[in-house]
């Protein structure tokens, strides 16, 4: 096995597949020089692997798993075309060591998991039973699987992520009250309610009773008149009469200053809320997903992720494994289809989720999916070989060479989707100012309707 940091080595030079075959700059077969350190390889094992490959045809199991393995399958279930990151690696090895491949799909559509009867299903089972020589795709390297097969060294590492429905715009039904939180509305209501009796008290006990003009100097305002006068101030309106009493005027002047400030804050926030669309908060991590019940979750059955959730002692993992056990999907795209219903989340390695999101965006022109902000659980990908296969030493060496020469990075840029506003989530937040629609003003018409009904009720009471 190679050192765990092999994948982190900086590329020495960037070569195309042809250059890799023709230039022969890798040193002798016993080792590969990188910097000042020399990695030793088993010369006898390398020679046996070359003999095994030369002029031979290997039976290779694979599966649809973009961007690592992208297959074209005819109606009869036969693979008629292939491309992707892993096939660039495999094609390079085929040309260098002069062998061919016969691609087959797994009989049950699974990657491979240990069953209760101690047998293996999926592609891991096919290799374990020597039905095929090897399996090529992004197999998650795990201790459980290594009990039945051998893995190559990891050629790629990535995190696991969560695919979610795209966040929906927040409802504008209660837009008129949303500029302020409920605490502010309570404070405003208490202030309006309390300032009226205070003004009424000043009107009654002050020896210099307020003289209300242009009315009779001896007239006094009723409590209801004062209540309406205070309410008028908060909506930018005055009254028909103004207290001549100085104490009352001081109280009212500060009330109007506070009302002007409230009106400015309210109208500014309301305009921003109506013209700049906002979206509802979405799930950001696995812990948040496990701690809520609004969005259900699924993942692929008989996969490494399935084994992880059922064997880990983490509370979040345990909750993920214990719920919706009958909803596990048998294919990756079945998981994506569930997410598109708006009720499910799909847990999978990040590269596939990015590919699925980009593919759906290019096909529909709409951003219907998003990936949760925080990833978790880093996995390493390798190919599956028969236990004790002579090919392991040779493939491990070649994978390291591909990493050092920059080929893996080059192929990644070829098949990984480019970042877009959809994949980064900017499409949901950087939307700019939008014209108002009828739906944005529903709360206004609802308020007006409520006012009409209240006026009718008051009319009936007054009669």
XYZ file of C-alpha atoms in Angstrom:
463
model
C 0.000 0.000 0.000
C 1.179 3.523 -0.695
C 1.595 6.253 1.906
C -1.649 8.064 2.728
C -0.226 11.390 1.493
C 0.527 10.127 -2.006
C -2.447 11.921 -3.481
C -1.251 15.221 -2.065
C 2.032 15.190 -4.003
C 2.449 18.145 -6.294
C 2.485 17.382 -10.003
C 5.961 17.282 -11.541
C 4.716 18.025 -15.043
C 1.479 17.867 -17.021
C 1.449 15.164 -19.696
C -1.212 13.962 -22.081
C -1.993 10.269 -22.302
C 0.154 9.952 -25.428
C 3.092 11.683 -23.787
C 2.798 9.390 -20.795
C 3.259 6.394 -23.098
C 5.992 7.718 -25.348
C 8.412 9.664 -23.209
C 9.274 7.040 -20.575
C 10.406 9.483 -17.874
C 9.356 7.414 -14.875
C 12.648 5.698 -14.019
C 13.162 1.941 -13.724
C 10.502 -0.581 -12.824
C 11.780 -0.981 -9.262
C 10.881 2.474 -8.135
C 9.591 5.961 -8.861
C 11.641 8.965 -7.951
C 9.747 11.933 -6.558
C 11.885 14.664 -5.054
C 14.565 13.110 -2.915
C 12.607 10.034 -1.849
C 12.446 6.760 -3.732
C 9.390 4.549 -3.444
C 10.239 0.856 -3.817
C 8.041 -1.480 -5.838
C 8.048 -5.264 -6.091
C 9.749 -5.953 -9.441
C 8.510 -9.537 -9.634
C 4.905 -8.452 -9.027
C 5.184 -5.723 -11.666
C 6.557 -8.210 -14.208
C 3.755 -10.682 -13.436
C 1.168 -7.946 -13.902
C 2.600 -6.933 -17.270
C 2.494 -10.535 -18.465
C -1.076 -10.848 -17.259
C -2.161 -7.769 -19.184
C -0.228 -8.197 -22.439
C -2.548 -9.117 -25.346
C -5.330 -10.088 -22.931
C -8.942 -9.069 -22.479
C -10.097 -8.252 -18.977
C -13.702 -8.619 -17.889
C -14.521 -5.358 -16.094
C -17.681 -4.549 -14.135
C -18.736 -0.914 -14.036
C -21.748 1.226 -13.258
C -23.246 4.590 -14.181
C -21.617 7.048 -11.808
C -20.886 10.478 -13.333
C -18.427 12.086 -13.563
C -16.239 9.043 -12.817
C -17.935 6.575 -15.175
C -20.435 7.798 -17.785
C -22.008 4.987 -19.813
C -24.089 4.694 -22.952
C -26.337 1.641 -22.636
C -28.550 0.254 -25.415
C -32.110 -1.068 -24.828
C -30.699 -4.576 -24.388
C -28.631 -3.469 -21.403
C -25.295 -3.634 -23.242
C -22.671 -0.928 -22.811
C -22.044 0.656 -26.215
C -20.018 3.686 -25.142
C -18.152 5.014 -22.167
C -16.296 8.075 -20.966
C -15.421 9.748 -17.696
C -12.586 10.211 -15.239
C -12.009 6.498 -14.516
C -12.126 5.544 -18.199
C -9.417 8.089 -18.982
C -7.284 6.282 -16.423
C -8.231 2.862 -17.789
C -7.696 3.848 -21.437
C -4.229 5.135 -20.611
C -3.345 1.809 -18.987
C -4.825 -0.151 -21.923
C -2.679 1.702 -24.420
C 0.451 1.393 -22.346
C 0.161 -2.297 -21.460
C -1.617 -3.502 -24.621
C -4.798 -5.078 -23.265
C -8.518 -4.812 -23.977
C -11.594 -4.783 -21.792
C -15.082 -6.288 -21.856
C -17.424 -4.066 -19.866
C -20.418 -5.542 -18.018
C -23.018 -4.019 -15.730
C -23.694 -5.477 -12.260
C -26.445 -8.089 -12.372
C -28.355 -6.388 -9.517
C -27.355 -2.767 -10.093
C -25.458 -2.549 -6.796
C -21.947 -1.550 -5.846
C -21.466 -4.316 -3.325
C -22.331 -4.986 0.283
C -21.908 -7.856 2.711
C -25.227 -9.659 3.125
C -26.496 -11.385 6.300
C -25.626 -14.795 4.805
C -21.977 -13.682 4.575
C -22.016 -13.366 0.767
C -21.479 -10.293 -1.348
C -23.829 -8.692 -3.841
C -23.174 -6.146 -6.563
C -19.873 -5.627 -8.324
C -17.881 -6.487 -5.210
C -19.584 -9.892 -5.219
C -18.840 -10.375 -8.926
C -15.127 -9.758 -8.293
C -15.173 -11.850 -5.113
C -16.622 -14.830 -7.008
C -14.136 -14.244 -9.904
C -17.014 -13.650 -12.327
C -15.069 -10.604 -13.541
C -11.395 -9.676 -13.300
C -11.959 -6.265 -11.749
C -14.491 -3.473 -11.239
C -13.857 0.129 -12.266
C -15.674 3.171 -10.871
C -15.567 5.286 -7.716
C -15.650 2.530 -5.078
C -15.541 3.820 -1.528
C -12.624 2.115 0.174
C -13.821 0.503 3.406
C -12.584 -2.120 5.844
C -15.738 -4.222 5.421
C -15.312 -4.507 1.659
C -11.626 -5.365 1.965
C -12.661 -8.590 3.661
C -13.756 -9.930 0.279
C -11.631 -8.108 -2.327
C -8.529 -5.957 -2.746
C -8.636 -2.234 -3.426
C -6.154 -0.255 -5.436
C -4.674 2.757 -3.748
C -7.062 5.700 -3.628
C -6.956 7.802 -6.792
C -9.377 10.439 -5.512
C -10.734 11.696 -2.212
C -13.871 13.740 -1.650
C -16.483 14.565 0.919
C -20.062 13.396 1.257
C -22.826 15.955 0.784
C -26.604 16.385 0.858
C -28.715 17.216 -2.189
C -31.767 19.310 -1.320
C -34.689 20.902 -3.122
C -33.977 24.478 -4.133
C -35.127 26.959 -1.469
C -38.479 28.526 -2.226
C -39.178 32.284 -2.034
C -40.695 33.333 1.253
C -44.436 33.973 1.219
C -45.529 37.614 0.933
C -48.932 36.914 2.472
C -47.991 38.729 5.682
C -45.575 41.208 4.117
C -47.053 44.188 6.010
C -46.023 42.801 9.393
C -42.722 41.152 8.402
C -40.518 44.288 8.417
C -40.543 44.164 12.230
C -40.200 41.126 14.489
C -43.066 40.426 16.846
C -41.203 41.980 19.787
C -41.160 45.370 18.025
C -44.865 45.158 17.212
C -45.638 44.383 20.863
C -43.512 47.365 21.964
C -45.307 49.684 19.525
C -48.715 48.461 20.673
C -47.826 48.924 24.342
C -46.479 52.427 23.651
C -49.578 53.526 21.743
C -51.803 52.083 24.457
C -49.917 53.665 27.359
C -49.294 57.137 25.985
C -53.026 57.885 25.571
C -53.929 57.638 29.291
C -50.855 59.716 30.114
C -51.958 62.464 27.732
C -55.507 62.201 29.076
C -54.168 62.557 32.631
C -52.250 65.721 31.719
C -55.419 67.082 30.163
C -57.430 66.516 33.327
C -55.109 67.279 36.268
C -52.931 70.064 34.886
C -54.134 73.383 36.329
C -53.239 74.916 33.009
C -55.803 72.863 31.146
C -55.102 72.415 27.467
C -56.897 74.850 25.252
C -57.800 73.152 21.995
C -58.018 75.399 18.995
C -59.682 76.213 16.626
C -62.453 74.880 18.896
C -63.925 76.457 22.005
C -61.239 77.305 24.519
C -63.151 75.532 27.212
C -63.548 72.268 25.300
C -61.654 69.155 26.299
C -60.800 66.127 24.146
C -62.417 62.824 24.973
C -60.332 59.710 25.622
C -61.243 58.206 22.250
C -60.281 61.445 20.485
C -56.876 61.343 22.143
C -56.469 57.671 21.200
C -57.109 58.471 17.543
C -54.794 61.471 17.777
C -51.914 59.255 19.001
C -52.654 56.600 16.375
C -52.685 59.254 13.630
C -49.161 60.233 14.567
C -47.798 56.752 13.929
C -49.148 56.719 10.369
C -47.944 60.231 9.588
C -51.209 62.099 10.118
C -52.130 64.963 12.458
C -55.290 65.784 14.347
C -57.992 68.438 14.065
C -57.010 70.024 17.359
C -53.694 70.478 19.115
C -53.281 70.816 22.884
C -52.294 74.264 24.026
C -51.037 72.839 27.309
C -47.220 72.939 27.283
C -46.742 69.615 29.108
C -48.999 67.872 26.616
C -47.144 69.466 23.712
C -43.776 68.271 25.058
C -45.127 64.728 25.352
C -46.586 64.822 21.838
C -43.438 66.257 20.250
C -41.318 63.367 21.504
C -44.024 60.904 20.473
C -43.998 62.314 16.942
C -40.201 62.078 16.783
C -40.406 58.403 17.774
C -43.251 57.850 15.282
C -41.228 59.409 12.426
C -38.301 57.099 13.230
C -40.582 54.057 13.303
C -42.191 55.032 9.995
C -38.812 55.503 8.289
C -37.537 52.114 9.487
C -40.768 50.377 8.575
C -41.136 51.783 5.058
C -37.464 51.203 4.197
C -37.559 47.594 5.345
C -40.911 46.969 3.657
C -39.648 48.288 0.311
C -36.555 46.084 0.522
C -38.625 43.050 1.507
C -41.058 43.490 -1.381
C -38.611 44.363 -4.159
C -35.677 42.065 -3.249
C -36.933 38.460 -3.065
C -35.785 36.438 -0.094
C -35.719 32.674 0.310
C -36.528 30.471 3.240
C -33.652 29.110 5.318
C -32.444 25.707 4.118
C -30.709 22.787 5.813
C -26.973 23.371 6.116
C -25.566 20.147 7.618
C -26.268 16.484 8.331
C -27.000 17.315 11.964
C -29.671 19.836 10.919
C -31.151 17.291 8.512
C -31.342 14.629 11.217
C -32.857 17.079 13.712
C -35.888 18.103 11.647
C -38.948 16.354 10.226
C -40.028 18.594 7.350
C -37.603 17.121 4.783
C -37.201 13.333 4.611
C -33.936 11.740 3.523
C -32.725 8.792 1.501
C -29.493 7.204 0.313
C -28.506 4.264 -1.801
C -29.185 0.778 -0.447
C -26.268 -1.704 -0.231
C -23.745 1.125 -0.498
C -20.813 2.202 1.651
C -23.008 5.029 2.938
C -25.605 2.459 4.017
C -22.933 0.561 5.962
C -21.590 3.768 7.517
C -24.904 4.922 8.947
C -25.723 1.498 10.389
C -22.337 0.880 12.010
C -21.342 4.339 13.259
C -21.948 5.349 16.866
C -22.657 8.990 15.983
C -26.066 10.187 17.141
C -26.741 11.956 13.833
C -25.715 8.872 11.826
C -27.866 6.637 14.017
C -30.920 8.849 13.499
C -30.304 8.918 9.734
C -30.148 5.107 9.682
C -33.205 4.565 11.879
C -35.748 6.626 9.897
C -37.252 6.121 6.442
C -35.619 2.689 6.147
C -38.082 1.634 3.441
C -37.266 4.660 1.282
C -33.695 3.756 0.286
C -33.104 4.053 -3.462
C -31.531 1.504 -5.780
C -29.973 4.013 -8.202
C -28.409 7.423 -7.804
C -30.802 9.078 -10.226
C -33.747 7.659 -8.290
C -32.429 9.667 -5.349
C -32.255 12.806 -7.493
C -35.846 12.247 -8.653
C -36.990 12.065 -5.031
C -35.314 15.393 -4.292
C -37.116 16.978 -7.254
C -40.448 16.218 -5.569
C -39.525 18.867 -2.987
C -39.970 16.526 -0.002
C -36.691 14.574 0.134
C -32.936 14.973 0.564
C -30.411 12.606 -1.045
C -27.077 11.775 0.613
C -24.215 10.961 -1.740
C -20.591 11.804 -2.549
C -20.126 15.419 -3.601
C -18.936 14.901 -7.188
C -22.100 13.075 -8.250
C -24.370 15.638 -6.602
C -22.557 18.505 -8.330
C -22.856 16.664 -11.643
C -26.570 15.942 -11.145
C -27.267 19.558 -10.181
C -25.422 20.898 -13.220
C -27.068 18.357 -15.533
C -30.561 19.298 -14.342
C -29.780 23.024 -14.660
C -28.551 22.635 -18.243
C -31.542 20.485 -19.176
C -34.297 22.632 -17.653
C -32.740 26.097 -17.481
C -33.930 26.301 -13.863
C -32.085 25.797 -10.614
C -34.255 23.160 -8.945
C -31.596 21.631 -6.688
C -29.013 22.761 -4.191
C -26.216 21.132 -2.171
C -26.125 21.699 1.574
C -23.522 24.171 2.767
C -21.504 21.812 4.994
C -20.107 18.484 3.785
C -19.122 15.560 6.013
C -17.225 12.246 5.996
C -14.358 12.221 3.510
C -14.061 9.016 1.454
C -11.323 7.596 -0.771
C -12.107 6.037 -4.150
C -10.340 3.006 -5.591
C -10.878 0.183 -8.079
C -11.832 -3.330 -6.995
C -9.497 -6.276 -7.706
C -9.604 -9.929 -6.829
C -7.870 -10.810 -3.570
C -4.165 -11.294 -4.245
C -4.426 -9.971 -7.823
C -1.037 -9.382 -9.479
C -2.477 -6.168 -10.980
C -2.607 -4.321 -7.671
C 1.090 -3.417 -7.471
C 1.175 -2.197 -11.069
C -2.035 -0.161 -10.808
C -0.920 1.405 -7.523
C 2.298 2.552 -9.154
C 0.517 3.903 -12.215
C -2.034 5.785 -10.107
C 0.800 7.501 -8.278
C 2.432 8.418 -11.567
C -0.826 9.870 -12.852
C -1.101 11.964 -9.719
C 2.476 13.227 -9.847
C 2.358 14.155 -13.525
C -0.892 16.092 -13.120
C -3.009 13.769 -15.237
C -5.602 13.263 -12.508
C -6.037 17.006 -12.151
C -6.283 17.379 -15.924
C -8.999 14.734 -16.208
C -10.857 16.273 -13.291
C -11.100 19.594 -15.126
C -12.454 17.690 -18.139
C -15.338 15.944 -16.372
C -16.177 17.830 -13.184
C -18.885 20.470 -13.753
C -17.782 24.097 -13.698
C -18.959 26.316 -10.860
C -22.083 28.309 -11.597
C -24.517 30.526 -9.712
C -26.685 27.456 -9.343
C -23.988 25.222 -7.839
C -22.682 27.947 -5.508
C -26.171 29.004 -4.402
C -25.709 32.618 -5.542
C -28.749 32.308 -7.770
C -30.881 32.161 -4.625
C -29.341 35.172 -2.884
C -27.909 37.507 -5.544
C -31.193 38.251 -7.299
C -31.278 42.065 -7.363
C -34.352 44.272 -7.404
C -37.485 42.762 -8.950
C -40.694 44.524 -10.083
C -43.667 44.075 -7.800
C -46.262 41.495 -8.745
C -49.809 41.059 -7.537
C -48.679 38.327 -5.137
C -46.376 40.860 -3.431
C -49.324 43.111 -2.563
C -51.774 40.486 -1.350
C -51.264 41.572 2.266
C -52.283 45.138 1.351
C -55.600 44.012 -0.084
C -56.150 41.671 2.854
C -55.617 44.586 5.242
C -58.088 46.706 3.295
C -60.653 43.877 3.367
C -60.152 43.512 7.123
C -60.732 47.254 7.509
C -64.004 47.041 5.586
C -65.251 44.181 7.732
C -64.258 45.958 10.941
C -66.045 49.129 9.808
C -69.202 47.148 9.133
C -69.014 45.564 12.593
C -68.614 48.995 14.209
C -71.555 50.305 12.173
C -73.739 47.483 13.461
C -72.624 48.136 17.058
C -73.332 51.861 16.760
C -76.871 51.188 15.566
